[in-house]
Amino acid sequence: MTRLRHTIATQALDRREVESLLPTLHEIAESMLVQQADAIPEEEIRRCAERGELALPRRLRQGERFTAPLDDTARLTTTVWAWDRRAESALKLELASERPDLEAAEGTAEVSFRSAEHPGRLEVSARGALNRWTVFGRRMVWGEGSARLDWPRWWEALTTGADGPAPVTAQAAFTLARATVAITPSRGEPGEWLLEISVTVTGRGIWRPLVGTALWLARGAVRRRFAEQLDEAARELRDEDFGRFPRTPEELLALYLESVLREAGEDAEDTDPGERGEEGGAHRAAVGEVFLGKDGEANAAGPDRATDRP
């Protein structure tokens, strides 16, 4: 077993500003999912954005399921387990990829969020796994993991100290090894947080002695590399211009709608006039610059039902 620990400094956030954005984030996410499920025409999405509104003709329904291609070889299926900003919202994401060289992968992720409207008890948890198919037609679990954020505990640690459980925890398991991560914040210089990040790595099953020996022999190099990677990530965060990110729900909505209009303009430049309109399908909003990352163009068929939440 090997334990790694390192502390980095990051820019502090204002709790009230972050929590004020959560309901708007929830509305934007719902709008995007409904657009995919209903294949709303690009033109209608653009008109709503020009009016300063989200294209949200209805609400998500529990059990809805729809699929969108990410590229020529991969597709993402989303199942809505729950969607209530006052209580809990939860999604199951299933990724399937098939490549011409016979390699394939299946991934699943389950994300739950309690809750956008009551951030005083906000908790975010996620777990997932990635399976690979071998050339012999057998499925092999390549990796799996889970993570949890306890938002009230995060602020408690900043206010009263680091006693008690870490507010951010994660576990990952692979064929040879298992890792556990814990992140605990504390206050540093004015406008700064100090994040203590600890990682425990152990071998699995028959590989435990081999992994333990390898980590012990390379412990100095592993610790240096661990610290270097975290310091590099901290430097990149400090170099970010956080002043350009939205601080109010109105700014967040305006930034998102601006990205929709910009994407619509880029699509219009790349598309012949005869190909526009109803055939546009669900939009490809450029929200990667905001918070959700870029997707391929959604081409969702109508929703079907799936209620397999454990």
PDB file of C-alpha atoms in Angstrom:
ATOM      1  CA  MET A   1       0.000   0.000   0.000  1.00  0.00           C
ATOM      2  CA  THR A   2       1.255   3.476  -0.893  1.00  0.00           C
ATOM      3  CA  ARG A   3      -0.063   6.776   0.460  1.00  0.00           C
ATOM      4  CA  LEU A   4       0.519  10.014  -1.414  1.00  0.00           C
ATOM      5  CA  ARG A   5      -0.329  13.428  -0.015  1.00  0.00           C
ATOM      6  CA  HIS A   6       0.134  16.930  -1.433  1.00  0.00           C
ATOM      7  CA  THR A   7      -1.382  20.379  -0.893  1.00  0.00           C
ATOM      8  CA  ILE A   8      -2.079  22.926  -3.625  1.00  0.00           C
ATOM      9  CA  ALA A   9      -3.440  26.466  -3.596  1.00  0.00           C
ATOM     10  CA  THR A  10      -6.435  27.468  -5.722  1.00  0.00           C
ATOM     11  CA  GLN A  11      -8.616  30.526  -6.092  1.00  0.00           C
ATOM     12  CA  ALA A  12     -11.449  30.659  -3.558  1.00  0.00           C
ATOM     13  CA  LEU A  13     -15.074  30.815  -4.717  1.00  0.00           C
ATOM     14  CA  ASP A  14     -17.965  32.693  -3.203  1.00  0.00           C
ATOM     15  CA  ARG A  15     -20.534  30.250  -1.851  1.00  0.00           C
ATOM     16  CA  ARG A  16     -23.549  32.466  -2.471  1.00  0.00           C
ATOM     17  CA  GLU A  17     -22.538  33.129  -6.073  1.00  0.00           C
ATOM     18  CA  VAL A  18     -22.035  29.440  -6.823  1.00  0.00           C
ATOM     19  CA  GLU A  19     -25.296  28.365  -5.189  1.00  0.00           C
ATOM     20  CA  SER A  20     -27.283  31.076  -6.979  1.00  0.00           C
ATOM     21  CA  LEU A  21     -26.260  29.543 -10.317  1.00  0.00           C
ATOM     22  CA  LEU A  22     -27.481  26.013  -9.562  1.00  0.00           C
ATOM     23  CA  PRO A  23     -31.194  26.430 -10.492  1.00  0.00           C
ATOM     24  CA  THR A  24     -30.221  28.077 -13.789  1.00  0.00           C
ATOM     25  CA  LEU A  25     -27.735  25.297 -14.536  1.00  0.00           C
ATOM     26  CA  HIS A  26     -30.516  22.810 -13.867  1.00  0.00           C
ATOM     27  CA  GLU A  27     -32.857  24.634 -16.293  1.00  0.00           C
ATOM     28  CA  ILE A  28     -30.210  24.782 -19.015  1.00  0.00           C
ATOM     29  CA  ALA A  29     -29.412  21.083 -18.657  1.00  0.00           C
ATOM     30  CA  GLU A  30     -33.116  20.221 -18.824  1.00  0.00           C
ATOM     31  CA  SER A  31     -33.546  22.353 -21.931  1.00  0.00           C
ATOM     32  CA  MET A  32     -30.676  20.597 -23.681  1.00  0.00           C
ATOM     33  CA  LEU A  33     -31.997  17.132 -22.813  1.00  0.00           C
ATOM     34  CA  VAL A  34     -35.542  17.964 -23.950  1.00  0.00           C
ATOM     35  CA  GLN A  35     -34.188  19.348 -27.224  1.00  0.00           C
ATOM     36  CA  GLN A  36     -32.389  16.069 -27.861  1.00  0.00           C
ATOM     37  CA  ALA A  37     -35.382  13.957 -26.881  1.00  0.00           C
ATOM     38  CA  ASP A  38     -37.792  15.877 -29.092  1.00  0.00           C
ATOM     39  CA  ALA A  39     -35.354  16.723 -31.917  1.00  0.00           C
ATOM     40  CA  ILE A  40     -36.439  20.371 -31.805  1.00  0.00           C
ATOM     41  CA  PRO A  41     -35.534  22.157 -35.084  1.00  0.00           C
ATOM     42  CA  GLU A  42     -32.479  24.380 -34.984  1.00  0.00           C
ATOM     43  CA  GLU A  43     -34.538  27.313 -36.208  1.00  0.00           C
ATOM     44  CA  GLU A  44     -36.883  27.129 -33.219  1.00  0.00           C
ATOM     45  CA  ILE A  45     -33.939  26.921 -30.806  1.00  0.00           C
ATOM     46  CA  ARG A  46     -32.385  29.979 -32.453  1.00  0.00           C
ATOM     47  CA  ARG A  47     -35.617  31.983 -32.261  1.00  0.00           C
ATOM     48  CA  CYS A  48     -35.933  31.235 -28.554  1.00  0.00           C
ATOM     49  CA  ALA A  49     -32.328  32.262 -27.966  1.00  0.00           C
ATOM     50  CA  GLU A  50     -32.897  35.547 -29.781  1.00  0.00           C
ATOM     51  CA  ARG A  51     -35.780  36.251 -27.384  1.00  0.00           C
ATOM     52  CA  GLY A  52     -33.531  35.482 -24.418  1.00  0.00           C
ATOM     53  CA  GLU A  53     -35.396  32.250 -23.633  1.00  0.00           C
ATOM     54  CA  LEU A  54     -34.559  28.578 -23.341  1.00  0.00           C
ATOM     55  CA  ALA A  55     -36.162  26.265 -25.874  1.00  0.00           C
ATOM     56  CA  LEU A  56     -38.089  24.213 -23.319  1.00  0.00           C
ATOM     57  CA  PRO A  57     -41.566  23.289 -24.642  1.00  0.00           C
ATOM     58  CA  ARG A  58     -42.114  20.707 -21.896  1.00  0.00           C
ATOM     59  CA  ARG A  59     -40.462  19.150 -18.847  1.00  0.00           C
ATOM     60  CA  LEU A  60     -38.414  15.990 -18.695  1.00  0.00           C
ATOM     61  CA  ARG A  61     -40.311  12.906 -17.659  1.00  0.00           C
ATOM     62  CA  GLN A  62     -38.983  10.207 -15.389  1.00  0.00           C
ATOM     63  CA  GLY A  63     -38.024   7.141 -17.390  1.00  0.00           C
ATOM     64  CA  GLU A  64     -37.353   8.965 -20.650  1.00  0.00           C
ATOM     65  CA  ARG A  65     -34.548   7.519 -22.676  1.00  0.00           C
ATOM     66  CA  PHE A  66     -32.930   8.781 -25.830  1.00  0.00           C
ATOM     67  CA  THR A  67     -29.778   8.200 -27.855  1.00  0.00           C
ATOM     68  CA  ALA A  68     -27.478  10.667 -29.599  1.00  0.00           C
ATOM     69  CA  PRO A  69     -24.464   9.834 -31.800  1.00  0.00           C
ATOM     70  CA  LEU A  70     -21.178  11.376 -30.666  1.00  0.00           C
ATOM     71  CA  ASP A  71     -19.251  10.464 -33.824  1.00  0.00           C
ATOM     72  CA  ASP A  72     -19.221   7.793 -36.501  1.00  0.00           C
ATOM     73  CA  THR A  73     -18.402   5.015 -34.044  1.00  0.00           C
ATOM     74  CA  ALA A  74     -19.871   6.074 -30.695  1.00  0.00           C
ATOM     75  CA  ARG A  75     -23.320   6.802 -29.317  1.00  0.00           C
ATOM     76  CA  LEU A  76     -24.535   8.031 -25.957  1.00  0.00           C
ATOM     77  CA  THR A  77     -27.809   6.876 -24.399  1.00  0.00           C
ATOM     78  CA  THR A  78     -29.260   8.956 -21.563  1.00  0.00           C
ATOM     79  CA  THR A  79     -31.910   7.683 -19.177  1.00  0.00           C
ATOM     80  CA  VAL A  80     -33.715  10.075 -16.849  1.00  0.00           C
ATOM     81  CA  TRP A  81     -34.119   8.453 -13.459  1.00  0.00           C
ATOM     82  CA  ALA A  82     -35.348  11.570 -11.661  1.00  0.00           C
ATOM     83  CA  TRP A  83     -35.644  15.247 -12.501  1.00  0.00           C
ATOM     84  CA  ASP A  84     -36.784  17.568  -9.740  1.00  0.00           C
ATOM     85  CA  ARG A  85     -34.690  20.537  -8.790  1.00  0.00           C
ATOM     86  CA  ARG A  86     -36.366  20.666  -5.364  1.00  0.00           C
ATOM     87  CA  ALA A  87     -35.477  17.079  -4.497  1.00  0.00           C
ATOM     88  CA  GLU A  88     -33.163  15.082  -6.765  1.00  0.00           C
ATOM     89  CA  SER A  89     -32.103  14.854 -10.377  1.00  0.00           C
ATOM     90  CA  ALA A  90     -30.410  11.699 -11.604  1.00  0.00           C
ATOM     91  CA  LEU A  91     -29.242  10.435 -14.981  1.00  0.00           C
ATOM     92  CA  LYS A  92     -27.762   7.233 -16.310  1.00  0.00           C
ATOM     93  CA  LEU A  93     -25.340   7.646 -19.219  1.00  0.00           C
ATOM     94  CA  GLU A  94     -24.380   4.683 -21.392  1.00  0.00           C
ATOM     95  CA  LEU A  95     -21.611   4.956 -23.951  1.00  0.00           C
ATOM     96  CA  ALA A  96     -21.176   2.398 -26.718  1.00  0.00           C
ATOM     97  CA  SER A  97     -18.299   2.522 -29.170  1.00  0.00           C
ATOM     98  CA  GLU A  98     -17.426   0.245 -32.047  1.00  0.00           C
ATOM     99  CA  ARG A  99     -14.292   0.667 -34.107  1.00  0.00           C
ATOM    100  CA  PRO A 100     -13.336  -0.873 -37.452  1.00  0.00           C
ATOM    101  CA  ASP A 101     -10.212  -2.454 -35.910  1.00  0.00           C
ATOM    102  CA  LEU A 102     -12.463  -4.754 -33.821  1.00  0.00           C
ATOM    103  CA  GLU A 103     -11.881  -2.772 -30.647  1.00  0.00           C
ATOM    104  CA  ALA A 104     -15.025  -1.811 -28.777  1.00  0.00           C
ATOM    105  CA  ALA A 105     -15.953  -0.355 -25.434  1.00  0.00           C
ATOM    106  CA  GLU A 106     -18.997   0.104 -23.279  1.00  0.00           C
ATOM    107  CA  GLY A 107     -19.166   2.640 -20.503  1.00  0.00           C
ATOM    108  CA  THR A 108     -21.824   3.528 -17.972  1.00  0.00           C
ATOM    109  CA  ALA A 109     -22.069   6.441 -15.572  1.00  0.00           C
ATOM    110  CA  GLU A 110     -24.746   7.243 -13.028  1.00  0.00           C
ATOM    111  CA  VAL A 111     -24.983  10.794 -11.710  1.00  0.00           C
ATOM    112  CA  SER A 112     -27.316  12.072  -8.987  1.00  0.00           C
ATOM    113  CA  PHE A 113     -27.685  15.597  -7.658  1.00  0.00           C
ATOM    114  CA  ARG A 114     -29.491  16.683  -4.490  1.00  0.00           C
ATOM    115  CA  SER A 115     -30.587  19.377  -5.073  1.00  0.00           C
ATOM    116  CA  ALA A 116     -30.431  22.544  -7.148  1.00  0.00           C
ATOM    117  CA  GLU A 117     -33.044  24.434  -5.157  1.00  0.00           C
ATOM    118  CA  HIS A 118     -31.747  23.476  -1.701  1.00  0.00           C
ATOM    119  CA  PRO A 119     -27.940  23.790  -1.873  1.00  0.00           C
ATOM    120  CA  GLY A 120     -27.734  23.679   1.918  1.00  0.00           C
ATOM    121  CA  ARG A 121     -28.036  19.904   1.559  1.00  0.00           C
ATOM    122  CA  LEU A 122     -26.382  19.634  -1.829  1.00  0.00           C
ATOM    123  CA  GLU A 123     -24.743  16.318  -2.556  1.00  0.00           C
ATOM    124  CA  VAL A 124     -23.342  15.149  -5.873  1.00  0.00           C
ATOM    125  CA  SER A 125     -22.446  11.516  -6.419  1.00  0.00           C
ATOM    126  CA  ALA A 126     -21.348   9.585  -9.482  1.00  0.00           C
ATOM    127  CA  ARG A 127     -20.252   6.073 -10.253  1.00  0.00           C
ATOM    128  CA  GLY A 128     -19.386   4.325 -13.471  1.00  0.00           C
ATOM    129  CA  ALA A 129     -17.535   1.540 -15.210  1.00  0.00           C
ATOM    130  CA  LEU A 130     -15.867   0.911 -18.535  1.00  0.00           C
ATOM    131  CA  ASN A 131     -16.054  -2.505 -20.191  1.00  0.00           C
ATOM    132  CA  ARG A 132     -13.978  -3.592 -23.155  1.00  0.00           C
ATOM    133  CA  TRP A 133     -14.848  -6.344 -25.600  1.00  0.00           C
ATOM    134  CA  THR A 134     -12.011  -8.641 -26.632  1.00  0.00           C
ATOM    135  CA  VAL A 135     -11.562 -10.141 -30.091  1.00  0.00           C
ATOM    136  CA  PHE A 136     -12.860 -13.393 -28.593  1.00  0.00           C
ATOM    137  CA  GLY A 137     -16.228 -11.799 -27.857  1.00  0.00           C
ATOM    138  CA  ARG A 138     -15.702 -11.657 -24.105  1.00  0.00           C
ATOM    139  CA  ARG A 139     -16.389  -8.555 -22.057  1.00  0.00           C
ATOM    140  CA  MET A 140     -13.672  -7.456 -19.660  1.00  0.00           C
ATOM    141  CA  VAL A 141     -14.133  -4.861 -16.925  1.00  0.00           C
ATOM    142  CA  TRP A 142     -11.366  -2.373 -17.647  1.00  0.00           C
ATOM    143  CA  GLY A 143     -12.085   0.053 -14.822  1.00  0.00           C
ATOM    144  CA  GLU A 144     -14.775   1.300 -12.459  1.00  0.00           C
ATOM    145  CA  GLY A 145     -15.087   4.046  -9.929  1.00  0.00           C
ATOM    146  CA  SER A 146     -17.249   6.380  -7.907  1.00  0.00           C
ATOM    147  CA  ALA A 147     -17.031   9.889  -6.465  1.00  0.00           C
ATOM    148  CA  ARG A 148     -18.988  11.998  -4.001  1.00  0.00           C
ATOM    149  CA  LEU A 149     -19.110  15.695  -3.108  1.00  0.00           C
ATOM    150  CA  ASP A 150     -20.704  16.786   0.170  1.00  0.00           C
ATOM    151  CA  TRP A 151     -21.187  20.531  -0.355  1.00  0.00           C
ATOM    152  CA  PRO A 152     -22.191  21.486   3.221  1.00  0.00           C
ATOM    153  CA  ARG A 153     -19.250  19.490   4.581  1.00  0.00           C
ATOM    154  CA  TRP A 154     -16.937  21.392   2.188  1.00  0.00           C
ATOM    155  CA  TRP A 155     -17.891  24.708   3.772  1.00  0.00           C
ATOM    156  CA  GLU A 156     -17.823  23.250   7.256  1.00  0.00           C
ATOM    157  CA  ALA A 157     -14.200  22.221   6.668  1.00  0.00           C
ATOM    158  CA  LEU A 158     -13.368  25.747   5.513  1.00  0.00           C
ATOM    159  CA  THR A 159     -15.079  27.299   8.522  1.00  0.00           C
ATOM    160  CA  THR A 160     -14.245  25.043  11.457  1.00  0.00           C
ATOM    161  CA  GLY A 161     -11.239  23.087  10.239  1.00  0.00           C
ATOM    162  CA  ALA A 162     -10.444  19.730   8.665  1.00  0.00           C
ATOM    163  CA  ASP A 163     -11.706  17.444  11.445  1.00  0.00           C
ATOM    164  CA  GLY A 164     -14.175  14.831  10.236  1.00  0.00           C
ATOM    165  CA  PRO A 165     -14.618  13.071   6.893  1.00  0.00           C
ATOM    166  CA  ALA A 166     -13.264  14.588   3.684  1.00  0.00           C
ATOM    167  CA  PRO A 167     -15.968  16.408   1.705  1.00  0.00           C
ATOM    168  CA  VAL A 168     -14.708  14.990  -1.613  1.00  0.00           C
ATOM    169  CA  THR A 169     -13.972  11.296  -1.921  1.00  0.00           C
ATOM    170  CA  ALA A 170     -13.420   9.013  -4.891  1.00  0.00           C
ATOM    171  CA  GLN A 171     -12.537   5.377  -5.514  1.00  0.00           C
ATOM    172  CA  ALA A 172     -11.229   3.749  -8.668  1.00  0.00           C
ATOM    173  CA  ALA A 173     -10.472   0.117  -9.358  1.00  0.00           C
ATOM    174  CA  PHE A 174      -8.569  -1.366 -12.266  1.00  0.00           C
ATOM    175  CA  THR A 175      -7.323  -4.829 -13.090  1.00  0.00           C
ATOM    176  CA  LEU A 176      -4.145  -4.552 -11.027  1.00  0.00           C
ATOM    177  CA  ALA A 177      -4.798  -1.857  -8.457  1.00  0.00           C
ATOM    178  CA  ARG A 178      -7.320   0.163  -6.477  1.00  0.00           C
ATOM    179  CA  ALA A 179      -7.023   3.832  -5.544  1.00  0.00           C
ATOM    180  CA  THR A 180      -8.866   5.962  -2.973  1.00  0.00           C
ATOM    181  CA  VAL A 181      -8.803   9.758  -3.160  1.00  0.00           C
ATOM    182  CA  ALA A 182      -9.779  12.313  -0.510  1.00  0.00           C
ATOM    183  CA  ILE A 183      -9.784  16.110  -0.858  1.00  0.00           C
ATOM    184  CA  THR A 184     -10.098  18.437   2.114  1.00  0.00           C
ATOM    185  CA  PRO A 185     -10.041  22.254   1.822  1.00  0.00           C
ATOM    186  CA  SER A 186      -8.770  24.860   4.240  1.00  0.00           C
ATOM    187  CA  ARG A 187      -8.319  28.608   4.081  1.00  0.00           C
ATOM    188  CA  GLY A 188      -5.011  30.006   2.860  1.00  0.00           C
ATOM    189  CA  GLU A 189      -4.108  33.571   1.948  1.00  0.00           C
ATOM    190  CA  PRO A 190      -7.022  35.997   1.342  1.00  0.00           C
ATOM    191  CA  GLY A 191      -8.967  34.812  -1.707  1.00  0.00           C
ATOM    192  CA  GLU A 192      -7.218  31.446  -1.664  1.00  0.00           C
ATOM    193  CA  TRP A 193      -8.073  27.856  -0.741  1.00  0.00           C
ATOM    194  CA  LEU A 194      -5.594  25.181   0.199  1.00  0.00           C
ATOM    195  CA  LEU A 195      -6.607  21.720  -0.999  1.00  0.00           C
ATOM    196  CA  GLU A 196      -5.024  18.711   0.665  1.00  0.00           C
ATOM    197  CA  ILE A 197      -5.208  15.793  -1.759  1.00  0.00           C
ATOM    198  CA  SER A 198      -4.397  12.315  -0.526  1.00  0.00           C
ATOM    199  CA  VAL A 199      -4.312   9.128  -2.574  1.00  0.00           C
ATOM    200  CA  THR A 200      -3.968   5.568  -1.301  1.00  0.00           C
ATOM    201  CA  VAL A 201      -3.027   2.884  -3.836  1.00  0.00           C
ATOM    202  CA  THR A 202      -3.155  -0.869  -3.198  1.00  0.00           C
ATOM    203  CA  GLY A 203      -2.823  -3.910  -5.395  1.00  0.00           C
ATOM    204  CA  ARG A 204      -5.803  -6.161  -6.076  1.00  0.00           C
ATOM    205  CA  GLY A 205      -6.065  -9.890  -5.524  1.00  0.00           C
ATOM    206  CA  ILE A 206      -3.045 -11.894  -6.589  1.00  0.00           C
ATOM    207  CA  TRP A 207      -1.422  -8.691  -7.869  1.00  0.00           C
ATOM    208  CA  ARG A 208      -1.242  -7.101  -4.398  1.00  0.00           C
ATOM    209  CA  PRO A 209       2.371  -8.197  -3.587  1.00  0.00           C
ATOM    210  CA  LEU A 210       3.642  -7.283  -7.061  1.00  0.00           C
ATOM    211  CA  VAL A 211       1.995  -3.839  -7.088  1.00  0.00           C
ATOM    212  CA  GLY A 212       3.076  -3.146  -3.514  1.00  0.00           C
ATOM    213  CA  THR A 213       6.683  -4.021  -4.277  1.00  0.00           C
ATOM    214  CA  ALA A 214       6.754  -1.951  -7.464  1.00  0.00           C
ATOM    215  CA  LEU A 215       5.296   1.088  -5.709  1.00  0.00           C
ATOM    216  CA  TRP A 216       7.724   0.748  -2.804  1.00  0.00           C
ATOM    217  CA  LEU A 217      10.741   0.559  -5.119  1.00  0.00           C
ATOM    218  CA  ALA A 218       9.578   3.567  -7.126  1.00  0.00           C
ATOM    219  CA  ARG A 219       8.098   5.494  -4.199  1.00  0.00           C
ATOM    220  CA  GLY A 220      10.392   8.502  -4.568  1.00  0.00           C
ATOM    221  CA  ALA A 221       9.692   8.954  -8.274  1.00  0.00           C
ATOM    222  CA  VAL A 222       5.973   8.323  -7.782  1.00  0.00           C
ATOM    223  CA  ARG A 223       5.724  10.975  -5.057  1.00  0.00           C
ATOM    224  CA  ARG A 224       7.636  13.533  -7.139  1.00  0.00           C
ATOM    225  CA  ARG A 225       5.487  12.874 -10.187  1.00  0.00           C
ATOM    226  CA  PHE A 226       2.323  13.081  -8.104  1.00  0.00           C
ATOM    227  CA  ALA A 227       3.331  16.463  -6.658  1.00  0.00           C
ATOM    228  CA  GLU A 228       4.463  17.781 -10.055  1.00  0.00           C
ATOM    229  CA  GLN A 229       1.168  16.896 -11.729  1.00  0.00           C
ATOM    230  CA  LEU A 230      -0.890  18.548  -8.997  1.00  0.00           C
ATOM    231  CA  ASP A 231       1.294  21.674  -8.983  1.00  0.00           C
ATOM    232  CA  GLU A 232       0.949  21.936 -12.759  1.00  0.00           C
ATOM    233  CA  ALA A 233      -2.828  21.655 -12.508  1.00  0.00           C
ATOM    234  CA  ALA A 234      -2.865  24.338  -9.805  1.00  0.00           C
ATOM    235  CA  ARG A 235      -0.767  26.677 -11.996  1.00  0.00           C
ATOM    236  CA  GLU A 236      -3.161  26.219 -14.898  1.00  0.00           C
ATOM    237  CA  LEU A 237      -6.104  27.040 -12.641  1.00  0.00           C
ATOM    238  CA  ARG A 238      -4.390  30.179 -11.326  1.00  0.00           C
ATOM    239  CA  ASP A 239      -3.709  31.282 -14.912  1.00  0.00           C
ATOM    240  CA  GLU A 240      -7.404  31.049 -15.795  1.00  0.00           C
ATOM    241  CA  ASP A 241      -9.282  34.319 -16.052  1.00  0.00           C
ATOM    242  CA  PHE A 242     -12.161  33.500 -13.718  1.00  0.00           C
ATOM    243  CA  GLY A 243     -13.455  37.041 -14.115  1.00  0.00           C
ATOM    244  CA  ARG A 244     -15.019  36.059 -17.437  1.00  0.00           C
ATOM    245  CA  PHE A 245     -17.199  33.376 -15.875  1.00  0.00           C
ATOM    246  CA  PRO A 246     -20.782  34.272 -14.922  1.00  0.00           C
ATOM    247  CA  ARG A 247     -21.485  35.399 -11.369  1.00  0.00           C
ATOM    248  CA  THR A 248     -25.269  35.724 -11.532  1.00  0.00           C
ATOM    249  CA  PRO A 249     -28.047  33.538 -13.020  1.00  0.00           C
ATOM    250  CA  GLU A 250     -28.730  36.272 -15.591  1.00  0.00           C
ATOM    251  CA  GLU A 251     -25.111  36.302 -16.733  1.00  0.00           C
ATOM    252  CA  LEU A 252     -25.054  32.502 -16.948  1.00  0.00           C
ATOM    253  CA  LEU A 253     -28.223  32.356 -19.058  1.00  0.00           C
ATOM    254  CA  ALA A 254     -26.971  35.141 -21.344  1.00  0.00           C
ATOM    255  CA  LEU A 255     -23.637  33.357 -21.849  1.00  0.00           C
ATOM    256  CA  TYR A 256     -25.377  30.085 -22.700  1.00  0.00           C
ATOM    257  CA  LEU A 257     -27.796  31.724 -25.156  1.00  0.00           C
ATOM    258  CA  GLU A 258     -24.900  33.572 -26.761  1.00  0.00           C
ATOM    259  CA  SER A 259     -23.192  30.232 -27.352  1.00  0.00           C
ATOM    260  CA  VAL A 260     -26.377  28.864 -28.946  1.00  0.00           C
ATOM    261  CA  LEU A 261     -26.604  31.790 -31.350  1.00  0.00           C
ATOM    262  CA  ARG A 262     -22.915  31.582 -32.177  1.00  0.00           C
ATOM    263  CA  GLU A 263     -23.221  27.872 -32.941  1.00  0.00           C
ATOM    264  CA  ALA A 264     -26.321  28.494 -35.046  1.00  0.00           C
ATOM    265  CA  GLY A 265     -24.398  31.093 -37.038  1.00  0.00           C
ATOM    266  CA  GLU A 266     -21.503  28.692 -37.627  1.00  0.00           C
ATOM    267  CA  ASP A 267     -23.933  25.970 -38.741  1.00  0.00           C
ATOM    268  CA  ALA A 268     -25.623  28.385 -41.138  1.00  0.00           C
ATOM    269  CA  GLU A 269     -22.284  29.210 -42.754  1.00  0.00           C
ATOM    270  CA  ASP A 270     -21.485  25.516 -43.235  1.00  0.00           C
ATOM    271  CA  THR A 271     -24.934  24.470 -44.517  1.00  0.00           C
ATOM    272  CA  ASP A 272     -26.600  25.010 -47.885  1.00  0.00           C
ATOM    273  CA  PRO A 273     -29.862  27.017 -47.634  1.00  0.00           C
ATOM    274  CA  GLY A 274     -31.880  24.046 -48.871  1.00  0.00           C
ATOM    275  CA  GLU A 275     -30.609  21.891 -46.014  1.00  0.00           C
ATOM    276  CA  ARG A 276     -31.674  24.204 -43.163  1.00  0.00           C
ATOM    277  CA  GLY A 277     -34.899  24.186 -41.199  1.00  0.00           C
ATOM    278  CA  GLU A 278     -36.714  21.119 -39.957  1.00  0.00           C
ATOM    279  CA  GLU A 279     -33.862  18.771 -40.837  1.00  0.00           C
ATOM    280  CA  GLY A 280     -31.516  20.497 -38.440  1.00  0.00           C
ATOM    281  CA  GLY A 281     -32.352  18.142 -35.594  1.00  0.00           C
ATOM    282  CA  ALA A 282     -31.364  19.011 -32.053  1.00  0.00           C
ATOM    283  CA  HIS A 283     -28.831  21.820 -31.762  1.00  0.00           C
ATOM    284  CA  ARG A 284     -25.144  21.469 -31.050  1.00  0.00           C
ATOM    285  CA  ALA A 285     -24.766  24.295 -28.563  1.00  0.00           C
ATOM    286  CA  ALA A 286     -21.197  25.359 -27.988  1.00  0.00           C
ATOM    287  CA  VAL A 287     -21.539  25.050 -24.252  1.00  0.00           C
ATOM    288  CA  GLY A 288     -18.099  23.547 -23.798  1.00  0.00           C
ATOM    289  CA  GLU A 289     -16.930  27.092 -23.157  1.00  0.00           C
ATOM    290  CA  VAL A 290     -19.510  27.424 -20.400  1.00  0.00           C
ATOM    291  CA  PHE A 291     -19.801  24.226 -18.338  1.00  0.00           C
ATOM    292  CA  LEU A 292     -20.944  21.080 -20.108  1.00  0.00           C
ATOM    293  CA  GLY A 293     -18.381  20.274 -22.786  1.00  0.00           C
ATOM    294  CA  LYS A 294     -18.848  19.899 -26.529  1.00  0.00           C
ATOM    295  CA  ASP A 295     -21.000  17.143 -28.016  1.00  0.00           C
ATOM    296  CA  GLY A 296     -21.545  15.879 -31.501  1.00  0.00           C
ATOM    297  CA  GLU A 297     -24.816  16.799 -33.153  1.00  0.00           C
ATOM    298  CA  ALA A 298     -27.703  15.035 -31.445  1.00  0.00           C
ATOM    299  CA  ASN A 299     -29.963  13.003 -33.723  1.00  0.00           C
ATOM    300  CA  ALA A 300     -32.316  11.644 -31.121  1.00  0.00           C
ATOM    301  CA  ALA A 301     -35.254   9.520 -31.989  1.00  0.00           C
ATOM    302  CA  GLY A 302     -38.323   9.867 -29.848  1.00  0.00           C
ATOM    303  CA  PRO A 303     -37.964   8.897 -26.206  1.00  0.00           C
ATOM    304  CA  ASP A 304     -38.763   5.459 -24.989  1.00  0.00           C
ATOM    305  CA  ARG A 305     -39.174   4.202 -21.455  1.00  0.00           C
ATOM    306  CA  ALA A 306     -36.610   2.706 -19.111  1.00  0.00           C
ATOM    307  CA  THR A 307     -37.097   2.438 -15.389  1.00  0.00           C
ATOM    308  CA  ASP A 308     -34.225   0.178 -14.409  1.00  0.00           C
ATOM    309  CA  ARG A 309     -32.788   2.357 -11.676  1.00  0.00           C
ATOM    310  CA  PRO A 310     -31.561   0.166  -8.843  1.00  0.00           C
TER     311      PRO A 310
END
